[in-house]
XYZ file of C-alpha atoms in Angstrom:
746
model
C 0.668 35.512 2.273
C 4.109 35.200 3.879
C 4.800 31.791 5.323
C 7.740 30.276 7.178
C 8.235 26.742 8.441
C 7.808 25.919 12.098
C 9.031 22.938 14.089
C 5.964 20.877 14.979
C 7.280 19.261 18.126
C 10.848 19.450 19.379
C 13.245 22.341 19.678
C 16.786 22.705 20.884
C 17.085 23.734 24.524
C 18.645 27.127 25.224
C 21.418 26.609 27.801
C 22.473 28.945 30.533
C 25.016 31.488 29.360
C 27.365 30.664 32.211
C 27.442 26.966 31.305
C 28.164 27.778 27.667
C 30.923 30.173 28.645
C 32.504 27.626 30.970
C 32.419 24.876 28.314
C 33.762 27.142 25.615
C 36.573 28.361 27.853
C 37.543 24.809 28.836
C 37.412 23.286 25.378
C 38.195 26.223 23.133
C 41.836 25.354 22.590
C 41.122 21.676 21.951
C 38.358 22.476 19.464
C 40.599 24.801 17.553
C 43.286 22.152 17.218
C 41.356 18.938 16.730
C 40.665 17.715 13.176
C 37.138 17.943 11.777
C 35.493 14.525 11.566
C 33.094 13.497 8.815
C 30.774 10.505 9.203
C 30.060 8.744 5.885
C 27.167 6.257 5.864
C 26.846 4.140 2.743
C 23.781 2.688 1.067
C 22.688 -0.913 1.450
C 18.953 -1.128 2.057
C 18.147 -3.197 5.136
C 21.876 -3.779 5.687
C 22.249 -0.034 6.311
C 20.601 -0.388 9.711
C 24.055 -1.541 10.842
C 24.961 2.177 10.847
C 23.064 2.514 14.124
C 25.408 0.061 15.825
C 28.406 2.101 14.665
C 26.768 5.290 15.990
C 26.308 3.679 19.399
C 30.056 3.106 19.642
C 30.843 6.603 18.314
C 28.672 8.159 21.026
C 29.912 5.879 23.784
C 33.555 6.658 22.953
C 32.868 10.423 22.765
C 33.910 10.769 19.123
C 32.856 14.255 17.917
C 31.095 14.316 14.547
C 31.259 17.565 12.573
C 29.661 16.451 9.286
C 27.301 13.662 8.238
C 26.899 12.403 4.667
C 24.603 9.551 3.676
C 23.310 7.621 0.697
C 20.057 5.610 0.647
C 19.586 3.961 4.069
C 22.685 5.876 5.128
C 20.798 9.077 4.295
C 17.868 8.014 6.486
C 20.038 7.160 9.507
C 22.308 10.136 8.817
C 19.437 12.622 8.616
C 18.052 11.443 11.952
C 21.478 11.637 13.600
C 22.215 15.062 12.119
C 18.794 16.276 13.302
C 19.634 15.568 16.933
C 18.480 12.003 17.537
C 20.817 9.817 19.565
C 21.802 6.339 18.401
C 19.504 4.729 20.971
C 16.589 6.893 19.811
C 17.202 5.917 16.182
C 17.374 2.270 17.263
C 13.965 2.589 18.961
C 12.496 4.196 15.839
C 13.725 1.349 13.627
C 12.383 -1.303 16.006
C 8.979 0.408 15.979
C 8.667 0.628 12.177
C 6.178 -1.772 10.604
C 8.083 -2.431 7.389
C 5.129 -4.129 5.759
C 3.299 -0.792 5.995
C 6.340 1.400 5.333
C 7.169 -0.489 2.123
C 3.714 -0.007 0.701
C 1.901 3.007 -0.643
C -1.634 2.781 0.593
C -0.802 2.050 4.221
C -2.887 -0.126 6.553
C -6.139 -1.231 4.913
C -7.967 -0.004 8.021
C -7.191 3.550 6.844
C -8.612 3.051 3.348
C -11.946 4.462 2.244
C -14.767 1.951 1.873
C -14.955 2.665 -1.864
C -11.296 1.731 -2.182
C -11.875 -1.470 -0.208
C -14.809 -2.489 -2.401
C -12.687 -2.028 -5.515
C -9.579 -3.829 -4.301
C -11.492 -7.027 -3.566
C -11.604 -7.602 -7.314
C -8.869 -5.258 -8.532
C -6.160 -5.988 -5.979
C -3.178 -5.873 -8.322
C -0.332 -3.686 -7.116
C 0.485 -2.401 -10.604
C -1.752 -0.060 -12.538
C -1.558 1.867 -15.789
C -2.974 5.202 -16.835
C -4.391 7.018 -19.814
C -3.281 10.594 -20.353
C -2.511 12.992 -23.161
C 0.211 10.723 -24.527
C -1.854 7.521 -24.492
C -1.214 4.530 -22.236
C 1.331 5.199 -19.481
C 2.938 3.117 -16.751
C 4.343 4.195 -13.361
C 8.115 4.585 -13.099
C 8.259 2.375 -10.002
C 6.303 -0.302 -8.184
C 6.008 1.996 -5.152
C 5.494 5.727 -4.888
C 7.037 5.839 -1.398
C 3.952 7.410 0.192
C 4.106 5.647 3.564
C 7.883 5.889 3.837
C 7.733 9.624 3.195
C 5.075 10.042 5.882
C 7.398 8.269 8.323
C 10.284 10.532 7.362
C 8.150 13.634 7.844
C 7.016 12.449 11.256
C 10.512 11.813 12.601
C 12.189 14.767 10.886
C 9.486 17.166 12.095
C 11.821 18.796 14.682
C 13.896 20.289 11.866
C 11.117 20.860 9.339
C 11.886 24.583 9.253
C 15.540 24.081 8.321
C 16.213 24.705 4.646
C 19.985 25.083 4.785
C 21.397 21.702 5.834
C 24.453 23.442 7.339
C 22.081 24.844 9.993
C 21.181 21.405 11.305
C 22.700 20.368 14.657
C 25.294 18.583 12.517
C 25.766 19.772 8.905
C 24.320 17.112 6.614
C 24.330 16.021 2.976
C 22.175 13.431 1.194
C 23.376 11.983 -2.103
C 21.028 10.971 -4.938
C 21.607 10.162 -8.609
C 20.620 12.565 -11.382
C 19.210 9.927 -13.727
C 19.420 12.064 -16.869
C 23.118 12.797 -16.378
C 24.051 9.687 -14.349
C 25.911 11.905 -11.908
C 25.650 12.419 -8.152
C 23.214 15.056 -6.954
C 24.166 16.336 -3.524
C 21.413 17.860 -1.392
C 22.726 20.654 0.800
C 19.436 22.521 1.140
C 15.703 22.210 0.599
C 13.101 19.920 2.172
C 14.939 17.275 4.231
C 12.368 14.437 3.866
C 12.293 14.963 0.094
C 16.098 14.842 -0.061
C 16.197 11.591 1.895
C 13.317 10.138 -0.132
C 15.245 10.873 -3.360
C 18.448 9.366 -2.003
C 16.782 5.988 -1.328
C 14.584 5.739 -4.469
C 15.757 2.348 -5.732
C 15.110 2.319 -9.517
C 12.196 0.102 -10.424
C 11.116 -0.238 -6.805
C 10.335 3.425 -6.030
C 9.027 6.173 -8.257
C 11.846 8.687 -8.927
C 11.655 12.065 -7.221
C 11.244 14.964 -9.634
C 12.585 18.346 -8.580
C 12.493 21.102 -11.180
C 13.939 19.477 -14.319
C 15.783 16.699 -12.491
C 14.771 13.042 -12.138
C 16.440 11.695 -8.995
C 16.931 8.091 -7.851
C 19.033 6.142 -5.344
C 22.457 7.712 -4.869
C 24.069 4.314 -4.500
C 24.143 3.906 -8.267
C 26.925 6.470 -8.688
C 28.188 7.261 -5.159
C 27.249 4.593 -2.634
C 29.885 5.621 -0.083
C 30.226 9.407 -0.621
C 33.546 10.042 1.106
C 34.332 12.743 -1.458
C 31.301 14.758 -0.339
C 32.457 14.709 3.295
C 35.898 15.878 2.195
C 34.370 18.769 0.270
C 32.504 19.850 3.406
C 35.817 20.287 5.218
C 36.323 16.949 6.958
C 39.938 16.160 7.890
C 39.206 12.657 9.156
C 36.552 10.282 7.863
C 34.674 7.519 9.626
C 33.315 5.502 6.695
C 30.761 2.706 7.076
C 30.454 0.453 4.023
C 27.505 -1.978 4.158
C 27.760 -3.208 0.572
C 26.099 -6.404 -0.586
C 28.650 -8.934 -1.769
C 28.441 -10.426 -5.236
C 26.617 -13.722 -5.694
C 28.422 -16.934 -6.464
C 28.205 -18.602 -9.882
C 25.718 -21.171 -8.571
C 23.348 -18.389 -7.478
C 23.215 -16.723 -10.906
C 20.305 -18.866 -12.039
C 17.661 -16.324 -13.076
C 17.238 -13.120 -15.049
C 16.713 -11.186 -11.818
C 19.875 -12.602 -10.264
C 21.934 -11.786 -13.358
C 20.646 -8.211 -13.631
C 21.154 -7.666 -9.911
C 24.717 -8.976 -10.220
C 25.500 -6.566 -13.061
C 24.163 -3.559 -11.139
C 25.871 -4.626 -7.901
C 29.159 -5.149 -9.734
C 29.067 -1.660 -11.232
C 28.246 -0.123 -7.838
C 31.009 -2.052 -6.084
C 33.577 -1.015 -8.694
C 32.653 2.642 -8.214
C 32.714 2.234 -4.425
C 36.162 0.638 -4.524
C 37.462 3.585 -6.563
C 36.000 5.964 -3.976
C 37.488 4.085 -1.042
C 40.901 3.968 -2.704
C 41.310 7.570 -1.527
C 40.877 6.704 2.157
C 43.805 8.069 4.192
C 45.791 6.505 7.016
C 43.994 8.575 9.631
C 40.561 7.631 8.298
C 38.553 4.754 9.765
C 36.911 2.326 7.320
C 34.328 -0.012 8.880
C 32.970 -3.076 7.059
C 30.267 -4.792 9.190
C 30.061 -8.550 8.626
C 26.327 -8.899 7.925
C 26.341 -12.517 6.782
C 23.339 -13.499 4.667
C 21.341 -10.359 5.460
C 20.125 -9.034 2.113
C 19.458 -5.421 1.237
C 15.757 -6.292 0.839
C 15.430 -8.203 4.119
C 13.743 -5.454 6.124
C 11.988 -7.688 8.695
C 15.458 -8.727 9.885
C 17.043 -5.293 9.484
C 17.467 -4.626 13.221
C 19.620 -7.771 13.429
C 22.268 -5.624 11.766
C 22.558 -3.205 14.714
C 24.684 -5.439 16.996
C 26.728 -6.509 13.950
C 27.477 -2.862 13.199
C 28.456 -2.355 16.822
C 30.803 -5.358 16.683
C 32.416 -4.000 13.538
C 33.015 -0.605 15.139
C 34.558 -2.223 18.223
C 37.099 -3.931 15.983
C 38.329 -0.402 15.129
C 38.189 0.864 18.701
C 41.843 1.887 18.879
C 41.533 3.905 15.650
C 38.372 5.602 16.870
C 39.744 6.478 20.288
C 42.512 8.516 18.665
C 39.802 11.099 17.890
C 37.953 10.990 21.222
C 37.552 14.144 23.316
C 37.181 14.595 27.055
C 33.855 14.240 28.813
C 33.510 18.006 29.307
C 34.395 18.697 25.670
C 31.901 16.134 24.459
C 29.147 17.531 26.680
C 29.816 20.972 25.274
C 29.543 19.610 21.745
C 26.290 17.915 22.649
C 24.701 21.217 23.682
C 23.711 21.810 20.093
C 22.092 18.359 19.939
C 20.039 18.433 23.148
C 16.323 18.495 22.583
C 13.253 18.870 24.748
C 9.577 18.878 24.002
C 7.472 21.948 24.491
C 4.361 20.209 23.120
C 2.819 20.038 19.700
C 1.904 23.336 18.016
C -1.737 24.317 17.663
C -2.910 24.322 14.057
C -4.825 27.429 13.080
C -5.617 26.562 9.457
C -5.545 23.718 6.949
C -4.459 24.664 3.443
C -4.520 22.279 0.469
C -2.193 23.225 -2.368
C -3.841 21.778 -5.454
C -5.547 23.132 -8.537
C -8.682 21.002 -8.167
C -11.173 22.636 -5.822
C -12.930 19.287 -5.339
C -9.744 17.814 -3.952
C -9.223 20.841 -1.758
C -12.713 20.583 -0.319
C -12.374 16.884 0.500
C -8.933 17.169 2.078
C -9.936 20.211 4.103
C -13.067 18.384 5.279
C -11.060 15.279 6.229
C -8.604 17.400 8.230
C -11.083 19.924 9.669
C -10.774 18.301 13.113
C -7.132 19.458 13.279
C -7.951 23.199 13.283
C -7.620 24.600 16.790
C -6.048 21.385 18.111
C -2.443 20.363 18.847
C -0.828 18.755 15.824
C -1.568 15.009 15.810
C 0.836 13.344 13.355
C -0.702 9.874 13.612
C -4.243 11.081 12.954
C -3.137 13.402 10.151
C -1.354 10.493 8.482
C -4.498 8.365 8.822
C -6.615 11.070 7.144
C -4.039 11.465 4.370
C -3.949 7.683 3.841
C -7.742 7.649 3.461
C -7.527 10.388 0.825
C -4.609 8.643 -0.883
C -6.428 5.281 -1.072
C -8.927 6.661 -3.602
C -6.176 6.422 -6.201
C -5.893 9.973 -7.519
C -2.348 10.781 -6.416
C 1.178 9.410 -6.556
C 2.008 11.053 -3.208
C 0.475 13.421 -0.679
C 2.924 15.572 1.290
C 2.360 17.872 4.249
C 4.282 20.582 6.074
C 3.588 22.904 8.989
C 4.121 26.531 8.018
C 3.756 29.768 9.944
C 1.618 32.571 8.540
C 0.463 35.709 10.363
C 1.658 34.235 13.684
C -0.384 31.065 13.339
C 0.512 27.548 12.250
C -0.834 26.301 8.914
C -1.012 22.612 8.026
C -0.153 22.715 4.328
C -1.092 19.574 2.352
C 0.162 19.029 -1.208
C -1.396 16.221 -3.285
C 0.820 15.263 -6.235
C -1.090 13.969 -9.265
C -0.109 10.654 -10.819
C 2.090 11.329 -13.861
C 0.414 8.379 -15.580
C -3.126 9.766 -15.067
C -5.641 11.227 -14.960
C -7.518 8.035 -15.902
C -6.270 4.939 -14.069
C -6.542 1.443 -15.574
C -6.793 -1.706 -13.422
C -7.250 -5.367 -14.300
C -8.054 -8.789 -12.855
C -7.936 -12.292 -14.320
C -9.422 -15.667 -13.356
C -8.853 -18.858 -15.363
C -10.192 -22.379 -14.742
C -10.149 -25.784 -16.469
C -12.083 -28.941 -15.577
C -9.664 -31.403 -17.301
C -12.524 -32.517 -19.541
C -12.312 -29.978 -22.344
C -14.200 -27.215 -20.545
C -12.189 -24.134 -19.651
C -13.296 -20.667 -18.640
C -11.787 -17.283 -18.050
C -12.906 -13.907 -16.790
C -10.888 -10.829 -17.696
C -11.960 -7.592 -16.027
C -10.666 -4.161 -17.011
C -11.629 -1.023 -15.124
C -10.876 2.643 -15.710
C -11.361 5.280 -13.039
C -11.264 9.008 -13.675
C -11.160 11.037 -10.462
C -12.150 14.667 -9.963
C -14.169 14.866 -13.170
C -15.576 18.181 -11.971
C -14.742 20.715 -9.292
C -17.010 18.906 -6.833
C -14.940 15.720 -6.906
C -17.034 13.462 -9.159
C -15.694 10.044 -10.139
C -16.382 8.164 -13.388
C -15.872 4.394 -13.408
C -16.052 2.195 -16.522
C -15.726 -1.586 -16.467
C -15.354 -4.157 -19.246
C -15.656 -7.907 -18.656
C -14.810 -10.651 -21.135
C -15.139 -14.410 -20.781
C -17.778 -16.342 -18.856
C -19.360 -12.975 -18.192
C -19.333 -10.259 -20.805
C -20.556 -6.751 -20.423
C -20.043 -3.065 -19.953
C -20.680 -1.056 -16.819
C -20.432 2.709 -16.376
C -21.031 4.669 -13.175
C -20.900 8.396 -12.487
C -20.542 9.010 -8.750
C -21.046 12.539 -7.426
C -20.267 13.469 -3.793
C -22.929 15.672 -2.220
C -20.870 17.330 0.524
C -17.158 18.283 0.769
C -16.414 15.265 2.989
C -17.637 12.972 0.149
C -19.321 10.677 2.669
C -22.718 11.132 1.037
C -23.035 10.624 -2.709
C -25.437 10.024 -5.555
C -24.677 7.567 -8.319
C -26.074 7.008 -11.805
C -25.057 3.855 -13.660
C -25.780 1.886 -16.813
C -24.939 -1.738 -17.476
C -25.240 -4.327 -20.200
C -24.270 -7.873 -19.227
C -24.452 -11.324 -20.703
C -23.592 -14.737 -19.307
C -24.168 -18.437 -19.943
C -26.218 -20.413 -17.438
C -25.966 -24.164 -17.047
C -29.245 -25.755 -15.957
C -29.347 -29.400 -14.857
C -32.625 -31.337 -15.137
C -33.295 -35.047 -14.495
C -33.047 -35.616 -18.255
C -29.895 -33.727 -19.148
C -28.033 -30.448 -18.943
C -29.182 -27.396 -20.887
C -27.408 -24.131 -21.609
C -29.106 -20.728 -21.565
C -27.870 -17.237 -22.427
C -28.957 -14.443 -20.110
C -28.761 -10.824 -21.298
C -29.637 -7.810 -19.174
C -29.654 -4.062 -19.616
C -30.029 -1.966 -16.479
C -30.162 1.680 -15.464
C -29.739 2.528 -11.791
C -29.874 5.584 -9.568
C -28.503 5.324 -6.016
C -27.921 7.475 -2.994
C -25.257 6.253 -0.615
C -23.486 7.015 2.610
C -19.981 6.154 3.785
C -20.333 5.051 7.417
C -17.217 5.510 9.587
C -14.876 4.662 6.726
C -15.541 0.925 7.038
C -19.079 0.587 5.682
C -21.315 1.815 2.898
C -25.106 1.899 2.716
C -26.872 2.321 -0.635
C -30.523 2.796 -1.483
C -31.372 2.761 -5.159
C -33.801 2.093 -7.967
C -33.037 -0.204 -10.925
C -34.927 -0.400 -14.199
C -34.221 -2.539 -17.222
C -34.943 -5.584 -19.356
C -33.853 -9.212 -19.067
C -33.925 -11.818 -21.800
C -32.965 -15.442 -21.177
C -32.981 -17.676 -24.242
C -32.080 -21.380 -24.675
C -28.872 -22.370 -26.422
C -29.047 -26.211 -26.388
C -30.137 -29.227 -24.334
C -33.440 -30.234 -22.707
C -35.451 -27.025 -22.909
C -38.939 -28.343 -22.253
C -38.806 -28.176 -18.470
C -38.019 -24.472 -18.283
C -39.989 -21.541 -19.578
C -38.101 -18.876 -21.508
C -37.529 -15.652 -19.588
C -38.212 -12.212 -21.038
C -39.298 -9.598 -18.515
C -39.040 -6.036 -17.207
C -36.959 -5.269 -14.119
C -38.199 -2.489 -11.874
C -37.034 -2.696 -8.288
C -35.767 -0.895 -5.238
C -32.432 -2.093 -3.909
C -30.838 -1.725 -0.500
C -27.228 -2.828 0.047
C -24.978 -2.692 3.104
C -21.260 -3.492 2.844
C -18.931 -3.534 5.840
C -15.250 -4.381 5.380
C -12.629 -4.321 8.149
C -10.314 -6.972 6.677
C -6.629 -6.143 6.952
C -5.842 -7.480 3.477
C -7.854 -8.220 0.338
C -5.555 -11.026 -0.802
C -4.849 -13.201 2.236
C -6.655 -11.573 5.195
C -5.602 -12.377 8.741
C -7.997 -10.273 10.804
C -11.161 -8.192 10.543
C -14.412 -9.227 8.885
C -16.485 -8.739 5.754
C -20.244 -8.688 5.218
C -22.327 -7.782 2.163
C -26.116 -7.820 2.361
C -28.362 -6.812 -0.527
C -32.161 -6.821 -0.845
C -34.103 -6.279 -4.080
C -37.799 -5.405 -3.893
C -39.775 -5.392 -7.200
C -42.127 -2.440 -7.758
C -45.127 -3.645 -9.782
C -46.616 -0.160 -10.020
C -43.528 0.925 -12.002
C -43.750 -1.913 -14.496
C -42.042 -4.858 -12.807
C -42.951 -8.284 -14.216
C -41.682 -9.901 -11.027
C -43.248 -9.823 -7.583
C -41.017 -11.590 -5.120
C -38.132 -9.956 -3.216
C -34.599 -11.335 -3.552
C -31.768 -11.418 -1.034
C -27.975 -11.913 -1.202
C -25.724 -12.426 1.822
C -21.955 -12.933 1.932
C -19.893 -12.964 5.128
C -16.256 -13.819 5.863
C -14.280 -13.928 9.081
C -10.554 -14.805 9.389
C -8.996 -16.190 12.568
C -5.207 -16.322 12.714
C -3.105 -18.699 14.783
C 0.598 -17.980 14.394
C 1.457 -17.997 10.691
C -1.752 -19.833 9.822
C -5.216 -18.397 9.203
C -8.676 -19.972 9.137
C -11.131 -18.087 6.920
C -14.773 -18.956 7.542
C -17.283 -18.026 4.847
C -21.051 -18.086 4.610
C -23.215 -17.235 1.590
C -26.973 -17.403 1.052
C -29.092 -16.130 -1.831
C -32.672 -16.636 -2.862
C -35.793 -15.434 -4.660
C -39.022 -16.206 -2.862
C -40.977 -16.981 -6.007
C -41.052 -20.429 -7.591
C -42.657 -19.097 -10.730
C -39.881 -17.208 -12.533
C -36.583 -19.064 -12.576
C -34.462 -16.305 -14.111
C -35.618 -13.380 -11.960
C -32.154 -13.210 -10.352
C -28.948 -14.920 -11.454
C -27.894 -17.087 -8.490
C -24.933 -19.376 -9.078
C -22.228 -21.414 -7.368
C -19.012 -22.907 -8.645
C -15.377 -21.862 -8.686
C -12.580 -21.994 -6.155
C -13.901 -22.086 -2.545
C -17.476 -21.858 -3.910
C -17.856 -25.620 -4.389
C -14.380 -26.208 -5.701
C -14.186 -28.650 -8.565
C -17.016 -27.018 -10.443
C -16.409 -24.313 -12.992
C -17.353 -20.739 -12.005
C -21.124 -20.184 -12.318
C -21.636 -23.843 -13.325
C -24.456 -24.452 -10.822
C -27.600 -22.323 -11.145
C -30.907 -22.136 -9.249
C -33.429 -19.955 -7.430
C -31.695 -20.538 -4.099
C -28.072 -21.046 -3.114
C -26.334 -21.756 0.161
C -22.665 -22.246 0.936
C -20.474 -22.686 4.009
C -16.697 -22.900 3.730
C -13.568 -23.006 5.836
C -10.300 -22.082 4.155
C -6.926 -22.520 5.832
C -3.698 -20.944 4.574
C -0.260 -20.646 6.112
C 2.470 -18.188 5.265
C 5.988 -19.502 4.730
C 9.204 -17.498 4.736
C 10.005 -14.172 6.370
C 9.596 -12.017 3.290
C 6.345 -10.276 4.087
C 8.050 -6.875 4.070
C 10.769 -7.364 1.497
C 11.160 -4.691 -1.136
C 10.607 -7.302 -3.853
C 9.301 -9.975 -1.500
C 7.000 -12.825 -2.467
C 5.644 -14.499 0.684
C 4.382 -17.999 -0.101
C 1.047 -19.337 1.131
C -0.060 -22.969 1.096
C -3.648 -23.807 1.937
C -6.707 -25.977 1.624
C -10.470 -25.561 1.842
C -13.549 -27.619 2.698
C -16.974 -26.520 1.467
C -20.601 -27.598 1.609
C -23.467 -26.119 -0.384
C -25.788 -26.398 -3.331
C -28.303 -24.603 -5.508
C -32.013 -25.454 -5.523
C -34.866 -24.765 -7.928
C -37.590 -24.614 -5.264
C -37.509 -24.005 -1.530
C -38.922 -27.463 -0.737
C -35.719 -29.019 -2.112
C -33.498 -27.276 0.453
C -32.275 -29.898 2.910
C -29.032 -31.133 4.435
C -29.071 -34.385 2.484
C -28.873 -32.460 -0.787
C -25.627 -30.677 0.093
C -22.622 -31.109 -2.178
C -19.270 -31.447 -0.415
C -16.079 -30.144 -1.999
C -12.545 -29.132 -1.195
C -9.368 -27.691 -2.654
C -5.624 -27.316 -2.233
C -3.800 -24.205 -3.364
C -0.543 -22.284 -3.376
C -0.409 -18.494 -3.504
C 2.094 -15.674 -3.399
C 1.560 -12.146 -2.155
C 3.738 -10.663 -4.880
C 4.667 -7.002 -5.478
C 2.042 -6.902 -8.246
C -0.693 -8.417 -6.083
C -1.938 -11.799 -4.820
C -1.607 -14.734 -7.251
C -2.713 -18.298 -6.607
C -3.033 -21.687 -8.290
C -5.628 -24.145 -6.941
C -6.931 -27.637 -7.578
C -10.492 -28.417 -6.474
C -12.629 -31.533 -6.358
C -16.299 -32.087 -5.538
C -18.453 -35.151 -4.963
C -18.797 -37.400 -7.982
C -15.240 -36.840 -9.169
C -15.858 -33.323 -10.501
C -12.527 -31.470 -10.559
C -11.016 -28.243 -11.861
C -7.777 -26.275 -11.886
C -7.914 -22.541 -11.091
C -5.496 -19.687 -11.663
C -6.425 -16.302 -10.242
C -4.894 -12.864 -10.030
C -6.674 -10.967 -7.283
C -8.438 -11.601 -4.012
C -8.629 -15.089 -2.515
C -11.570 -14.659 -0.225
C -14.489 -13.380 -2.276
C -16.799 -14.788 -4.911
C -16.892 -13.481 -8.442
C -18.646 -10.119 -8.674
C -22.422 -10.381 -8.532
C -22.827 -8.201 -11.595
């Protein structure tokens, strides 16, 4: 099938022949004589947004630009300018970008699948490993650049069919680094978003871009201000914008990160100085004074625009030497004028991937697009939902033309460290009285086990809860909204039981088999109906054992669970809500030794005021049978679940808890490339566990509270907390993972 690329939205306006002829006649002599001007935009992360201010002056002073070369952020701004965007349009784009989303992979949590949301409550670390043919593997960068690439594809859509960069409105080059050779790699053709994505792939922060046998990273490492590339394109005069980050002072070199950053920056600056040593007298070298703006300070990046404009104005006399007349400039701008003739209608969705299961799901997710005008925002949302399941490092799309119709071509790129992904979570606590606990959870997920998109999940827990869990989840239809699940679990945990005489310790062991059918509801909720069968054995370890009868019984029950999650973040949520309701109904005719139904309810709702957030929580669990104490394992204890007590320290037939947690974010680093926003907070809680329903009363509530500090780090949310409950019970907690939710029920 023959395919060509098509512009999805904007095209260059054909001008009247008479106007062209008039302009060409008027300016022909001047064009022939004037020197060719190359615009060189250096790398500098967030500091590179200053380029837009320089462009505003260049346009206002009617400086013709014949070539554009960029590295890193300079490649992003340069590609937009070379594609026909004006400086003011680029400025609007940068103001509209949500950097917290752009500098992530999975995008807004609202676009994630409900399965992904359920997992990231416990496994919310930003770093994962994989198991492949060569054993354990790690990603080559903290970020894969998924959301940033989607942004690039959206804004560079008008020139998506251009493969030769000399055919852009202004000839363009993007500079990356060939990591194997440590030499510049200059993009003069190919896919423009991929070229720009490679040019800004900061090592360690972004996964390198692999093209054929090349591994490409940020061009700033070897050619941060590529004046030589502009010269090779034929530029006679250069306008060079250098937005380098200055070296740190001796007093600031107080950490490993600062030292390593200084070494890298020093090497880059030395190479840049050698490059700029060749600047001629007729060239214009602009150094914006960006003060304390760091390359990673993306929330403040637009502050650099007026600073770039000020810097360009300081060179106004030099720039004006190359200005052309109004009529000449208008003639030059003919090739840059754009108008919208509407979005193209999509006639087909094609998924380029070997796995038919993946193809079926992606095609089902994007089926709405067939026969409709291209909707970039909705396509990106569908791709983000597919991406959130964790199978791919990136998912790209293009609009191609085949047999006179437009084809939306989607290319999922498998994770090089797969196909089995490994995640982890850790919780540690100590009560300052010789009792410490930990819970280490490890989970492996293998996606697309068969051609119908099956998923196999295995989970190991060590510590206060030990056990193995394995689930095979098979989608029923291509959309994967309906599924069947078969699982097996063996779990063991210690239970602390307090009687009037003393405390006793019991060991509960359970083996369960389960079969469920489930439905994904609108992407934000999941409903499961299942049957569970197994055995439970609860035996005494030590203490006063006379008041409690040993438990050894058969489990045979129907289960119904509804989970709805619209929280915007699993670590420190600011909006949305969460609710989890589960009912277990024993089936005596199928061998159950228990008769009473059990219920579990958890609900959370954040309310944000400025930088602060109140998180209200409510939990209730119970078994309506006072005869069998160990029918269900219902516990309290742990941070925000009666802080001060150890996790699972309180046990009974019934449990109730109400809590209000407050946390406030400090610092402006919520969208830094390596940012670590700091949160300080506190909680107040009231609740208890009860052996029989008659004991449930307000006077029996235990009151508790905590103080904590947390960081939303690049590897996930981390927090340290101190909690205290009535009677002087206190504990220290360290957790890696979600703040808001209890320990997993299983």
